[in-house]
Coordinates of C-alpha atoms in Angstrom, one line a residue:
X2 CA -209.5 18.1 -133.5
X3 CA -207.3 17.8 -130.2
X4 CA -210.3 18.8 -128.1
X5 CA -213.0 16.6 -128.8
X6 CA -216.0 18.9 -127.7
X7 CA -219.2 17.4 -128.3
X8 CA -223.0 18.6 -127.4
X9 CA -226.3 17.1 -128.0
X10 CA -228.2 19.9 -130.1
X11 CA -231.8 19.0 -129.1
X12 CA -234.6 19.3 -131.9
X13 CA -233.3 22.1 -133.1
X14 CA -235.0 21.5 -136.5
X15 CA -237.4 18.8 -138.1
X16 CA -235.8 16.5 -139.7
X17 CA -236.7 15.6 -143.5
X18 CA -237.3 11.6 -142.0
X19 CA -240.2 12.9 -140.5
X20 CA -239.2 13.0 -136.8
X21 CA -240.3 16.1 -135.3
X22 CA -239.9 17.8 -131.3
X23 CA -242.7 17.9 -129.3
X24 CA -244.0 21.3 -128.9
X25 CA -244.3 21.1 -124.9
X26 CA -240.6 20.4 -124.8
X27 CA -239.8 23.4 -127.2
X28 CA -241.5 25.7 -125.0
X29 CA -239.3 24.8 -121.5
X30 CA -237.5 27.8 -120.4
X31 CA -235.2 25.8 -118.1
X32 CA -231.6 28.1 -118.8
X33 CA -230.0 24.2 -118.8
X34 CA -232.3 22.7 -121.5
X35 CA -230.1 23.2 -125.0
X36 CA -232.3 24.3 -127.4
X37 CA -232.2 27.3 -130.0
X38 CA -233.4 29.6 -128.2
X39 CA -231.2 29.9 -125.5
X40 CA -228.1 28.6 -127.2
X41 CA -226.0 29.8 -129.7
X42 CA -225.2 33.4 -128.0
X43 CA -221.5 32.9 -126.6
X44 CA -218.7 32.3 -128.7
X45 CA -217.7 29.0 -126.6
X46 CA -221.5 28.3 -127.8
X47 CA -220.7 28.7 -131.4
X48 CA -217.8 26.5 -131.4
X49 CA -219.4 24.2 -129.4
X50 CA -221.9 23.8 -132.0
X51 CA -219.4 23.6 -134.8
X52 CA -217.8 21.2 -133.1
X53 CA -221.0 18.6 -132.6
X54 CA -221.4 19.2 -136.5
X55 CA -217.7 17.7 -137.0
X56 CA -219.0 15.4 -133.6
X57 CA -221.9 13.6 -135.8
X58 CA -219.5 13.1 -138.9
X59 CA -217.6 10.6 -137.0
X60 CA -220.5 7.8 -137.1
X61 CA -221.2 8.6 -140.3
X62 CA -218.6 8.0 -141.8
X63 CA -218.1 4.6 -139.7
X64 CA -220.6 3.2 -142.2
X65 CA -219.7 5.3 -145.6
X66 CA -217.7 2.2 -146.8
X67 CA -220.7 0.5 -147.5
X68 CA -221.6 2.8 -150.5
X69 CA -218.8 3.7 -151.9
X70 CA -216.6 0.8 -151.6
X71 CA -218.6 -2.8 -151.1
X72 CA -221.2 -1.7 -153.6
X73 CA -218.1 -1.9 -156.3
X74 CA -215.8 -4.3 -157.7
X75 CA -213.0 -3.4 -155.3
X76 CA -214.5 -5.3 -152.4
X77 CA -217.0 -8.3 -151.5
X78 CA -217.8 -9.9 -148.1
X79 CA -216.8 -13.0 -145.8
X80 CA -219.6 -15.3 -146.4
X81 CA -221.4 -16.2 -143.4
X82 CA -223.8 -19.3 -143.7
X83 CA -224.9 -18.9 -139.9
X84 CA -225.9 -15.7 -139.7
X85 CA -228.3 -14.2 -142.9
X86 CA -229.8 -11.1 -140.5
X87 CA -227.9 -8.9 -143.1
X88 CA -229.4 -9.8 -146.2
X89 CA -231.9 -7.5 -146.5
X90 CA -229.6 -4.7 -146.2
X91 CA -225.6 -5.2 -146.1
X92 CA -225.7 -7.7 -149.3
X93 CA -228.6 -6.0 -151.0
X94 CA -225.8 -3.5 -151.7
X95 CA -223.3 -5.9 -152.9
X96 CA -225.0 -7.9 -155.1
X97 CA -227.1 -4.7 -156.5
X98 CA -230.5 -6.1 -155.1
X99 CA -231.5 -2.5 -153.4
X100 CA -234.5 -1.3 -153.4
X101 CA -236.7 2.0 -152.2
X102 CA -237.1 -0.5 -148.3
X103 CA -233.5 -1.2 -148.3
X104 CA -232.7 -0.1 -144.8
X105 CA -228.7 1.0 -145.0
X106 CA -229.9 3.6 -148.3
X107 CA -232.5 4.5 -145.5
X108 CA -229.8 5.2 -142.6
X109 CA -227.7 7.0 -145.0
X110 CA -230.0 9.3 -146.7
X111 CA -231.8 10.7 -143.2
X112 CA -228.7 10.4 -141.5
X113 CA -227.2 12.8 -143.9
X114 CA -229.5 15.3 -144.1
X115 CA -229.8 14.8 -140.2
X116 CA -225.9 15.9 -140.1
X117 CA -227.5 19.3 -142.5
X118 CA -230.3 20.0 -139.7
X119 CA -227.1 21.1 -137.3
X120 CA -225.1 22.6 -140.2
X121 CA -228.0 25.1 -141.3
X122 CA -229.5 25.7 -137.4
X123 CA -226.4 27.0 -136.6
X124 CA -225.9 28.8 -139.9
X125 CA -229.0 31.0 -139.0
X126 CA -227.7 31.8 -135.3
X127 CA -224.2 32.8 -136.5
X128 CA -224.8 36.4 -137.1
X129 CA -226.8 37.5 -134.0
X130 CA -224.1 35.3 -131.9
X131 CA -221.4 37.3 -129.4
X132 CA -218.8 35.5 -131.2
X133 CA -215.9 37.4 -132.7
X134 CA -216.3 38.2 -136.6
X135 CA -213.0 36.4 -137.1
X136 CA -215.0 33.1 -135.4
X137 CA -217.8 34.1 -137.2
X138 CA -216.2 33.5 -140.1
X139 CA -214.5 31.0 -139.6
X140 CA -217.9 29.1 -138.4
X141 CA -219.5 29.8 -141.4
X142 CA -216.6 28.9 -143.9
X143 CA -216.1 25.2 -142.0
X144 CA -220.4 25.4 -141.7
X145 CA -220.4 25.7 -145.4
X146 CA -217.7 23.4 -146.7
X147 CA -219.3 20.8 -144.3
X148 CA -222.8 20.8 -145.9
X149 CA -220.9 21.1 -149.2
X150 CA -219.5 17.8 -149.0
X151 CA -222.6 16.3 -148.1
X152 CA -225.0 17.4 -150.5
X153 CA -221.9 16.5 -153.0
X154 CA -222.4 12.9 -151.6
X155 CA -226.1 12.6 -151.9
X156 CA -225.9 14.0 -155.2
X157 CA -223.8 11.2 -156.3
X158 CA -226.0 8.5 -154.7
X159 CA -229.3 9.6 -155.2
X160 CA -229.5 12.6 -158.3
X161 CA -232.2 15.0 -157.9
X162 CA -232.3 16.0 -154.3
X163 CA -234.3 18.5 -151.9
X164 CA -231.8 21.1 -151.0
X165 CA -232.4 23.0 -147.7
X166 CA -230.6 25.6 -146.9
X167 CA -232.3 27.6 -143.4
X168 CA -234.1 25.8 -140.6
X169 CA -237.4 24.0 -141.2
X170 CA -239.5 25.2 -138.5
X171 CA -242.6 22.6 -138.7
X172 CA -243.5 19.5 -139.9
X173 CA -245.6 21.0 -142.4
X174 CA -243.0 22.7 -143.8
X175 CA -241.0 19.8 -144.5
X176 CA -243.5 17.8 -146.3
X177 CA -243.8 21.0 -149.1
X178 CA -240.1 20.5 -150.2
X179 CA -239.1 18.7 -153.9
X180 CA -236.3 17.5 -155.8
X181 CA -234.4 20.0 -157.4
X182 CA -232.2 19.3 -160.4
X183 CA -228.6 18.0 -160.3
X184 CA -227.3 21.2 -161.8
X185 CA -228.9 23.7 -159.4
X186 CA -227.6 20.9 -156.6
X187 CA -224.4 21.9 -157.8
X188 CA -224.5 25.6 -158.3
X189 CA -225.5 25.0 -154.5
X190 CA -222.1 22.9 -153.6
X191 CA -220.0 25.5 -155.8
X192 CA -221.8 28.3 -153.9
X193 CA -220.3 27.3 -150.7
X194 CA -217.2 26.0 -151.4
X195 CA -216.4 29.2 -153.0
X196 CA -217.2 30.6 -150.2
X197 CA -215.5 28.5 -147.4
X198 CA -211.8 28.8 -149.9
X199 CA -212.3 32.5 -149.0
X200 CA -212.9 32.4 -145.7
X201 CA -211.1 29.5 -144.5
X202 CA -207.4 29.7 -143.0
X203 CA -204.8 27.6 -144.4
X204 CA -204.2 26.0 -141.1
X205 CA -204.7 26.1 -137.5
X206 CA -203.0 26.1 -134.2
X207 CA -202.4 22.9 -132.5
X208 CA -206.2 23.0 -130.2
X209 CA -208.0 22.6 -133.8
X210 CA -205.9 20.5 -135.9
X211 CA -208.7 18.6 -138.1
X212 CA -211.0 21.5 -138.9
X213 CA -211.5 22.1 -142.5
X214 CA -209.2 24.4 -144.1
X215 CA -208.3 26.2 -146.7
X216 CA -207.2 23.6 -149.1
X217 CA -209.7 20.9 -148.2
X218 CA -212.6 23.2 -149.7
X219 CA -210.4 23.8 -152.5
X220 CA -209.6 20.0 -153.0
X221 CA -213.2 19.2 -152.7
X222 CA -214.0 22.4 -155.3
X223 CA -211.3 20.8 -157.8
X224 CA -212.9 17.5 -157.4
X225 CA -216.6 18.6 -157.8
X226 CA -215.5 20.5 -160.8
X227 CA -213.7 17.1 -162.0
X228 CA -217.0 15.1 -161.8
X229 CA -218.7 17.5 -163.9
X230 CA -215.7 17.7 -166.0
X231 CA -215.1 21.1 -166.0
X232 CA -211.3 20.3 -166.7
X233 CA -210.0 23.5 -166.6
X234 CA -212.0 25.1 -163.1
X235 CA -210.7 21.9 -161.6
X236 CA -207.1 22.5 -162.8
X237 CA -207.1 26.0 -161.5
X238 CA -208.7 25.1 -158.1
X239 CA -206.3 21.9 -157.9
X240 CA -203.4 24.4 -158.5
X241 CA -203.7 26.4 -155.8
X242 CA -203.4 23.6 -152.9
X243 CA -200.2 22.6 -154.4
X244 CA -198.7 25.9 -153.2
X245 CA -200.2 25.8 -149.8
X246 CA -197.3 23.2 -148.6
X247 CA -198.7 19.4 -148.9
X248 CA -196.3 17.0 -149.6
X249 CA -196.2 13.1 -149.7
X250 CA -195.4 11.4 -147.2
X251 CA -191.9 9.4 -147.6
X252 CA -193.6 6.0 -146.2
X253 CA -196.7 5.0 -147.5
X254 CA -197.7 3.0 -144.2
X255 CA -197.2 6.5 -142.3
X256 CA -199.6 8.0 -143.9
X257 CA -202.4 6.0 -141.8
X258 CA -200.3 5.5 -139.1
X259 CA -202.5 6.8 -135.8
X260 CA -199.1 7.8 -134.2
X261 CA -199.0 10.1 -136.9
X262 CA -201.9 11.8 -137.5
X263 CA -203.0 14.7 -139.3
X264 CA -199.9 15.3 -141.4
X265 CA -198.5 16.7 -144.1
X266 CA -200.1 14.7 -146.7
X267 CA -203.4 15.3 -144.8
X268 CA -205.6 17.5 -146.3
X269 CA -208.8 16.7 -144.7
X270 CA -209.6 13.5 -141.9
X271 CA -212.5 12.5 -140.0
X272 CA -210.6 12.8 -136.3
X273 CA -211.0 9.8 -134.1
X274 CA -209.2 9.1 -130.6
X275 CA -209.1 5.9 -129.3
X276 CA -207.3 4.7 -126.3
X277 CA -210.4 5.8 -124.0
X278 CA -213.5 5.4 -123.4
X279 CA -215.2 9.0 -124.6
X280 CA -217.3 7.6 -127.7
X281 CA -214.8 9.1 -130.2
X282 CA -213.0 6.3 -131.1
X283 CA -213.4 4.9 -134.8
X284 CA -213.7 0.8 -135.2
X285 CA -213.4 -0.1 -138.6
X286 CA -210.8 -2.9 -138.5
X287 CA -213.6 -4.5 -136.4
X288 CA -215.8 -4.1 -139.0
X289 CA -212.9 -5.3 -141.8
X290 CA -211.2 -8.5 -140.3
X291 CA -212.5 -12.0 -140.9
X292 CA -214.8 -13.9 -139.6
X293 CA -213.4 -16.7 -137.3
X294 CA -210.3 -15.0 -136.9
X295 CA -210.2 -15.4 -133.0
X296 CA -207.5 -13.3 -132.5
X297 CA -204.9 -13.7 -135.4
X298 CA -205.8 -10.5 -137.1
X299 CA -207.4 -8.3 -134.3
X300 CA -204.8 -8.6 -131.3
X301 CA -207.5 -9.6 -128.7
X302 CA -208.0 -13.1 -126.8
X303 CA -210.9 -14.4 -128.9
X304 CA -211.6 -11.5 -130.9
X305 CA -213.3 -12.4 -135.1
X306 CA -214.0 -9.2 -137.2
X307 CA -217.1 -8.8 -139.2
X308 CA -216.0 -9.8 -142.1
X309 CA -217.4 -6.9 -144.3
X310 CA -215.7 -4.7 -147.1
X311 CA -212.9 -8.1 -147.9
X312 CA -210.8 -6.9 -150.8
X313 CA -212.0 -8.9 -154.1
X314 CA -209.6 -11.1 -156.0
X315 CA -209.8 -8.3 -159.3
X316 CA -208.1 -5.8 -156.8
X317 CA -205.7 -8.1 -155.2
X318 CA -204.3 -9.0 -159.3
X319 CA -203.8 -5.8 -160.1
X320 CA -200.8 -5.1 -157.5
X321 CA -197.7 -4.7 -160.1
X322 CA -194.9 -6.5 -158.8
X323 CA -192.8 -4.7 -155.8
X324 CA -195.7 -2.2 -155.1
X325 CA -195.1 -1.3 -151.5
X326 CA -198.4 -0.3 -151.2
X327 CA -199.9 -3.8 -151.2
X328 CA -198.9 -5.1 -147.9
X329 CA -199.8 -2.4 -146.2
X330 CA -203.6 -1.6 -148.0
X331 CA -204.6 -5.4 -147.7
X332 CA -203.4 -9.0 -146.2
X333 CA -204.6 -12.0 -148.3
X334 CA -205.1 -13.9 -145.8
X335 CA -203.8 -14.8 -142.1
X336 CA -201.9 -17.1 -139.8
X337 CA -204.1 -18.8 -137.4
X338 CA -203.5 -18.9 -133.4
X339 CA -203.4 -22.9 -134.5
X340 CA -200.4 -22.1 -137.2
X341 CA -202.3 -22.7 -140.3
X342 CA -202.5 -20.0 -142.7
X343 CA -206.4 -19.1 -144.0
X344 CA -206.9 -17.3 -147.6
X345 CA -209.2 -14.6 -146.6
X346 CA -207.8 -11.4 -147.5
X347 CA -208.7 -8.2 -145.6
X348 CA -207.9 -4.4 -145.4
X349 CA -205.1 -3.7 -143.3
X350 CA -205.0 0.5 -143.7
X351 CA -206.7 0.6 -140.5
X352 CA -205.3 -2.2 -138.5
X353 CA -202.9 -0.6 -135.9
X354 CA -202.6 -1.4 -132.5
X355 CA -205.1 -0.4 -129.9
X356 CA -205.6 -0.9 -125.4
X357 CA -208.9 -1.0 -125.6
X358 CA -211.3 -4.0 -127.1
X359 CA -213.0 -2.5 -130.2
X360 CA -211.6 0.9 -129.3
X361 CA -209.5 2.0 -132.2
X362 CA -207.4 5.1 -133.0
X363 CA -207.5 5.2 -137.2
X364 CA -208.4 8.6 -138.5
X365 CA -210.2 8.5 -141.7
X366 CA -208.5 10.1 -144.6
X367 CA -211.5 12.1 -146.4
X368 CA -208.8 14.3 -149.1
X369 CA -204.8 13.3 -149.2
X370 CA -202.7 15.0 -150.8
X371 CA -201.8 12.0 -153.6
X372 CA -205.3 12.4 -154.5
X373 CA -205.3 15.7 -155.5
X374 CA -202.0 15.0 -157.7
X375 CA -203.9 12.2 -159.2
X376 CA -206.9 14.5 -160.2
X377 CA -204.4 17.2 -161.5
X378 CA -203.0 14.9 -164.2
X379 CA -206.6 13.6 -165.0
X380 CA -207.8 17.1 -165.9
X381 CA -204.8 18.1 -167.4
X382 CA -205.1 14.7 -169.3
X383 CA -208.2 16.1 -170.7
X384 CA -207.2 19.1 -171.4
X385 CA -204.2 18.7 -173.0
X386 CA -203.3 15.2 -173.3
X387 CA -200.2 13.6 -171.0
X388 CA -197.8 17.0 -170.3
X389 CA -194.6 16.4 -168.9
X390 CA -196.5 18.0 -165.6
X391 CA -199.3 15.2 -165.7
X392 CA -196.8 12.1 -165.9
X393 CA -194.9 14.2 -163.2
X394 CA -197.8 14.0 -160.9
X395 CA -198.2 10.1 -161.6
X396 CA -194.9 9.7 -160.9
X397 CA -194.7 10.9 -157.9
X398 CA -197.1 8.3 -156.4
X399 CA -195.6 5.4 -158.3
X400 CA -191.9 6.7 -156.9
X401 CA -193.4 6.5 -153.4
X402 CA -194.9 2.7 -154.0
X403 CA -191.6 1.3 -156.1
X404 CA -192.4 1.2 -159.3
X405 CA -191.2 1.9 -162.3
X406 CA -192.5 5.5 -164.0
X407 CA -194.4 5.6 -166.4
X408 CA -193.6 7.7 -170.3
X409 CA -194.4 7.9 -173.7
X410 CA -198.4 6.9 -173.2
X411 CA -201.0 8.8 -175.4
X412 CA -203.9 10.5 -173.9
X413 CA -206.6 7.8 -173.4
X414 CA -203.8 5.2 -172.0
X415 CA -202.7 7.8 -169.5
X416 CA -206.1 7.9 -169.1
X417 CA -206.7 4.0 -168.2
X418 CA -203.1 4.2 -166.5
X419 CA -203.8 7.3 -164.3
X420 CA -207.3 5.6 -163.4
X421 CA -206.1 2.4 -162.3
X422 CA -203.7 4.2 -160.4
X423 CA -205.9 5.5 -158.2
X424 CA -207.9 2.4 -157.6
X425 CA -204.6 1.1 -156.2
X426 CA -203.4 4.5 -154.3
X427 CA -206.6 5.3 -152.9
X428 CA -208.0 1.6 -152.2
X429 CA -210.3 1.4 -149.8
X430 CA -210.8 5.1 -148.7
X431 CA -214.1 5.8 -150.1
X432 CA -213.4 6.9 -153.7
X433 CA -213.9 3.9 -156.1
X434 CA -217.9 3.7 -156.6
X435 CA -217.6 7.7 -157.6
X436 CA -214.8 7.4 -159.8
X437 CA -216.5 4.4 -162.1
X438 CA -219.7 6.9 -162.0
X439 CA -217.5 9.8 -162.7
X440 CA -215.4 8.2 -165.9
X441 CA -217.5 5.7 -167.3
X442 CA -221.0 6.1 -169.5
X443 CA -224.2 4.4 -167.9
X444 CA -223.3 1.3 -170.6
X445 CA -220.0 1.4 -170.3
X446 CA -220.4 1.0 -166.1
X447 CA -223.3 -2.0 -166.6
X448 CA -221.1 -3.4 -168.9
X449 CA -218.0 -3.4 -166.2
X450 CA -219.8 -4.4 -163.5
X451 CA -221.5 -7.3 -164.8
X452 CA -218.8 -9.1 -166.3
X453 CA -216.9 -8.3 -162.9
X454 CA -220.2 -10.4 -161.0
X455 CA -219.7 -12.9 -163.7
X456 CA -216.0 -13.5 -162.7
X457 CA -216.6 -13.4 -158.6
X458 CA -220.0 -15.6 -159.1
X459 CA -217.5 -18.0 -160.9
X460 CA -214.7 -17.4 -158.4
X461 CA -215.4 -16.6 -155.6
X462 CA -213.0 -14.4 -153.0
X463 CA -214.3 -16.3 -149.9
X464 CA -216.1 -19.3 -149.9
X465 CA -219.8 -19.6 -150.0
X466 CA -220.2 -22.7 -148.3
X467 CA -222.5 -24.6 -150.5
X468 CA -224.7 -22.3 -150.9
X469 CA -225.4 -20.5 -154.6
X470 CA -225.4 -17.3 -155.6
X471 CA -229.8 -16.3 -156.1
X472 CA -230.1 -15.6 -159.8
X473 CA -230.1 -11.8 -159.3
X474 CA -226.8 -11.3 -157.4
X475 CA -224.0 -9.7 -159.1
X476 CA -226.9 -9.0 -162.0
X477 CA -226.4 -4.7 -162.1
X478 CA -229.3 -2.2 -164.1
X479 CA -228.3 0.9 -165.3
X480 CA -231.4 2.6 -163.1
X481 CA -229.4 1.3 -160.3
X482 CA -226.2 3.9 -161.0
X483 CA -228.5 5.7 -158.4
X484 CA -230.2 4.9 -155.5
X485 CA -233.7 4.9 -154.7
X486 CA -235.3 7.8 -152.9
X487 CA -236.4 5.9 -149.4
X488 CA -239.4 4.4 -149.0
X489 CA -240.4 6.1 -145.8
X490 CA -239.6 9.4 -147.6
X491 CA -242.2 8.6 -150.4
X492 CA -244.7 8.0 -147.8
X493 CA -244.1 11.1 -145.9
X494 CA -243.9 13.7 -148.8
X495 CA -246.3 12.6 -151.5
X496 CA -244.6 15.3 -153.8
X497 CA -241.5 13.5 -154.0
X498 CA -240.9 11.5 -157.6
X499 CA -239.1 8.3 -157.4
X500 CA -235.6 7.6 -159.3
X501 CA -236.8 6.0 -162.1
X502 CA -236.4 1.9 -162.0
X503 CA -237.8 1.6 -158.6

């Protein structure tokens, strides 16, 4: 969004994590306390509200790396002897030691269905609003498309989950909610995607570039339809945002350029600003960059990066030769302020320059355009094998990287082709850990992993230091394909039934 209108929304709801408003504060009638009541009536009001929905996606999705990325083979972390405080959370997740107290599962399933608490509050207030029926629409279709993706998210991570849908107006009323199964999870998600594709635009003016449009809910539709492999319902919904006018972007390092955001291979991106000090900024090369860097990789006096998320050595070797892609997706490693050259590789996507110290500019690409070509020739793969339209697709993203294309493959090596072309494409943006869920069995995906933890326990991509691997890192379960429901949760609703293996 180019205006970057943010509120506070003020127990509004009770939150599933069991945090709940004090009743004396709902009760104030102070006209400048924002609470439901008294909010909600304008149009200004609506979109306000709208806008702090897309406001509280920008810290979540500071931390989605974590569960989608570092919990898979594509990346690992920079050992740090010195400093073990993240253990118990950060490397339970690499080395597939989580558990029902693991604190990150914690943060993300309560600060997920925090996000929904916003999303469904102002769901219920859109129809007695002032707002125009054009906004009211429009509210509702982003509303939807927004809580879509989320529960698509959670449903991935963690199976069975409690789907709310209105308000919850007490504390009481939380604790009565269960699990409901993965399908009618789904028939939830494909209830309001259907709904946002209608009543979405296609685009925008230029005051709210970065809403959800048209073609992201039908990206996300063709992808949710792909992970439950409805081939054909993906194809048709896949179809549809190739006519809306995406394209690829000639330059593979434009396309997460911050001097050129939001374009036309964007279908959907989490909208940051930096170069200010407003709280919108994102930060993730801070979070990416090595340790002891002191300023060669991060272009501040002094400055080391967290060195989380560091691309493993299995992704690095799969690079084909010439593949333009590389240099700009990762570094191997660096050139010291001292002149010597250290082998830590890191992700260099989101490494653009920046005038302010841990202020950064990098928008978050949640749906590209090259992803939805990719999923078109999987499905159509499936459906009818490797069509002259399928390898076109492919082709088109090897084209843009320099490589050679690709013919004459039957249907499962397009398959293992395709696949491994989007671990390379889309490195590093959030998509790996779903796709090994999405195309592998339960066997087939323990199998993978562990011989992957065999390999980096045996080789390392950063050093340990001395110290060993314990005997259950890099050791993955087939229970563990989910996560565990948190432990706080268990405590708070007693009617809740634990993912099984915890």
């Amino acid at each position: 969004m180019k205006k970057y209108l943010n509120i506070t929304i003020l127990c509004i709801g009770v939150l599933l994590f069991g945090t709940a408003c004090d009743e004396e504060f709902l009760n104030k009638t102070d006209p400048t306390v924002l609470v439901s009541d008294n909010f909600y009536q304008t149009e200004k009001q609506v979109i306000q509200a709208v806008n702090g929905v897309y406001g509280q996606l920008r810290p979540w999705h500071l931390n989605q790396w974590q569960y989608t990325e570092f919990i898979s083979d594509n990346t690992t972390l920079h050992f740090n002897q010195g400093d073990r405080g993240a253990g118990p959370s950060l490397e339970a997740l690499e080395f597939w030691q989580y558990n029902p107290s693991t604190s990150n599962i914690t943060n993300l399933y309560n600060s997920t269905y925090g996000i929904m608490v916003n999303v469904n509050t102002t769901l219920s207030k859109l129809p007695d609003s002032n707002a125009t029926d054009a906004i009211k629409m429009r509210s509702e279709g982003e509303l939807k498309m927004i809580r879509a993706y989320l529960y698509f998210q959670l449903v991935q991570h963690f199976g069975d989950l409690i789907i709310i849908t209105e308000p919850v107006n007490s504390p009481a009323e939380a604790f009565e909610y269960n699990r409901s199964p993965v399908e009618t999870v789904y028939e939830q998600i494909l209830s309001d995607l259907n709904f946002s594709v209608g009543a979405l635009p296609a685009s925008y003016g230029s005051d709210d570039i970065g809403r959800v449009t048209k073609g992201a809910a039908l990206s996300l539709l063709g992808k949710v339809h792909l992970t439950r492999k409805n081939y054909s319902a993906a194809i048709e919904a896949l179809n549809q945002v190739t006519s809306l006018g995406y394209d690829l972007l000639d330059d593979y390092a434009d396309v997460f350029d911050p001097q050129n955001k939001n374009h036309q291979e964007s279908i959907w991106d989490i909208q940051y600003q930096g170069d200010n000090q407003y709280g919108v900024n994102s930060n993730f090369i801070y979070t990416f960059a090595p340790r002891e860097s002191v300023g060669a990789v991060i272009d501040f006096p002094g400055q080391d990066g967290g060195g989380w998320n560091t691309p493993t050595n299995e992704i690095i070797a799969l690079y084909e030769e010439g593949d333009l892609r590389k240099e700009v997706s990762l570094r191997e490693g660096y050139t010291s302020l001292q002149g010597e050259y250290v082998g830590v590789p890191y992700i260099n996507k989101f490494n653009h320059p920046h005038t302010i110290r841990g202020v950064t500019n990098d928008n978050w690409p949640v749906i590209r355009y090259a992803d939805v070509l990719l999923m078109l020739a999987e499905a159509i793969n499936e459906v009818d094998g490797p069509t002259g339209t399928a390898v076109a697709y492919l082709n088109e993203i090897r084209d843009r990287a320099g490589l050679d294309p690709v013919n004459g493959l039957g249907k499962d090596a397009f398959r293992e082709v395709l696949l491994n072309e989007r671990r390379i494409e889309l490195a590093f943006e959030n998509h790996r850990w779903f796709d090994l869920k999405r195309t592998k069995t339960a066997s087939e995906l323990v199998s993978m992993l562990n011989a992957y933890g065999l390999r980096e326990r045996a080789d390392p991509t950063t050093s340990r230091e001395g110290i060993p691997f314990s005997n259950n890192d890099f050791v993955f379960e087939a229970f563990e394909i989910l996560f565990p429901i948190p432990q706080d949760q268990m405590r708070i609703n007693a009617s809740l039934i634990q993912n099984p293996g915890y």
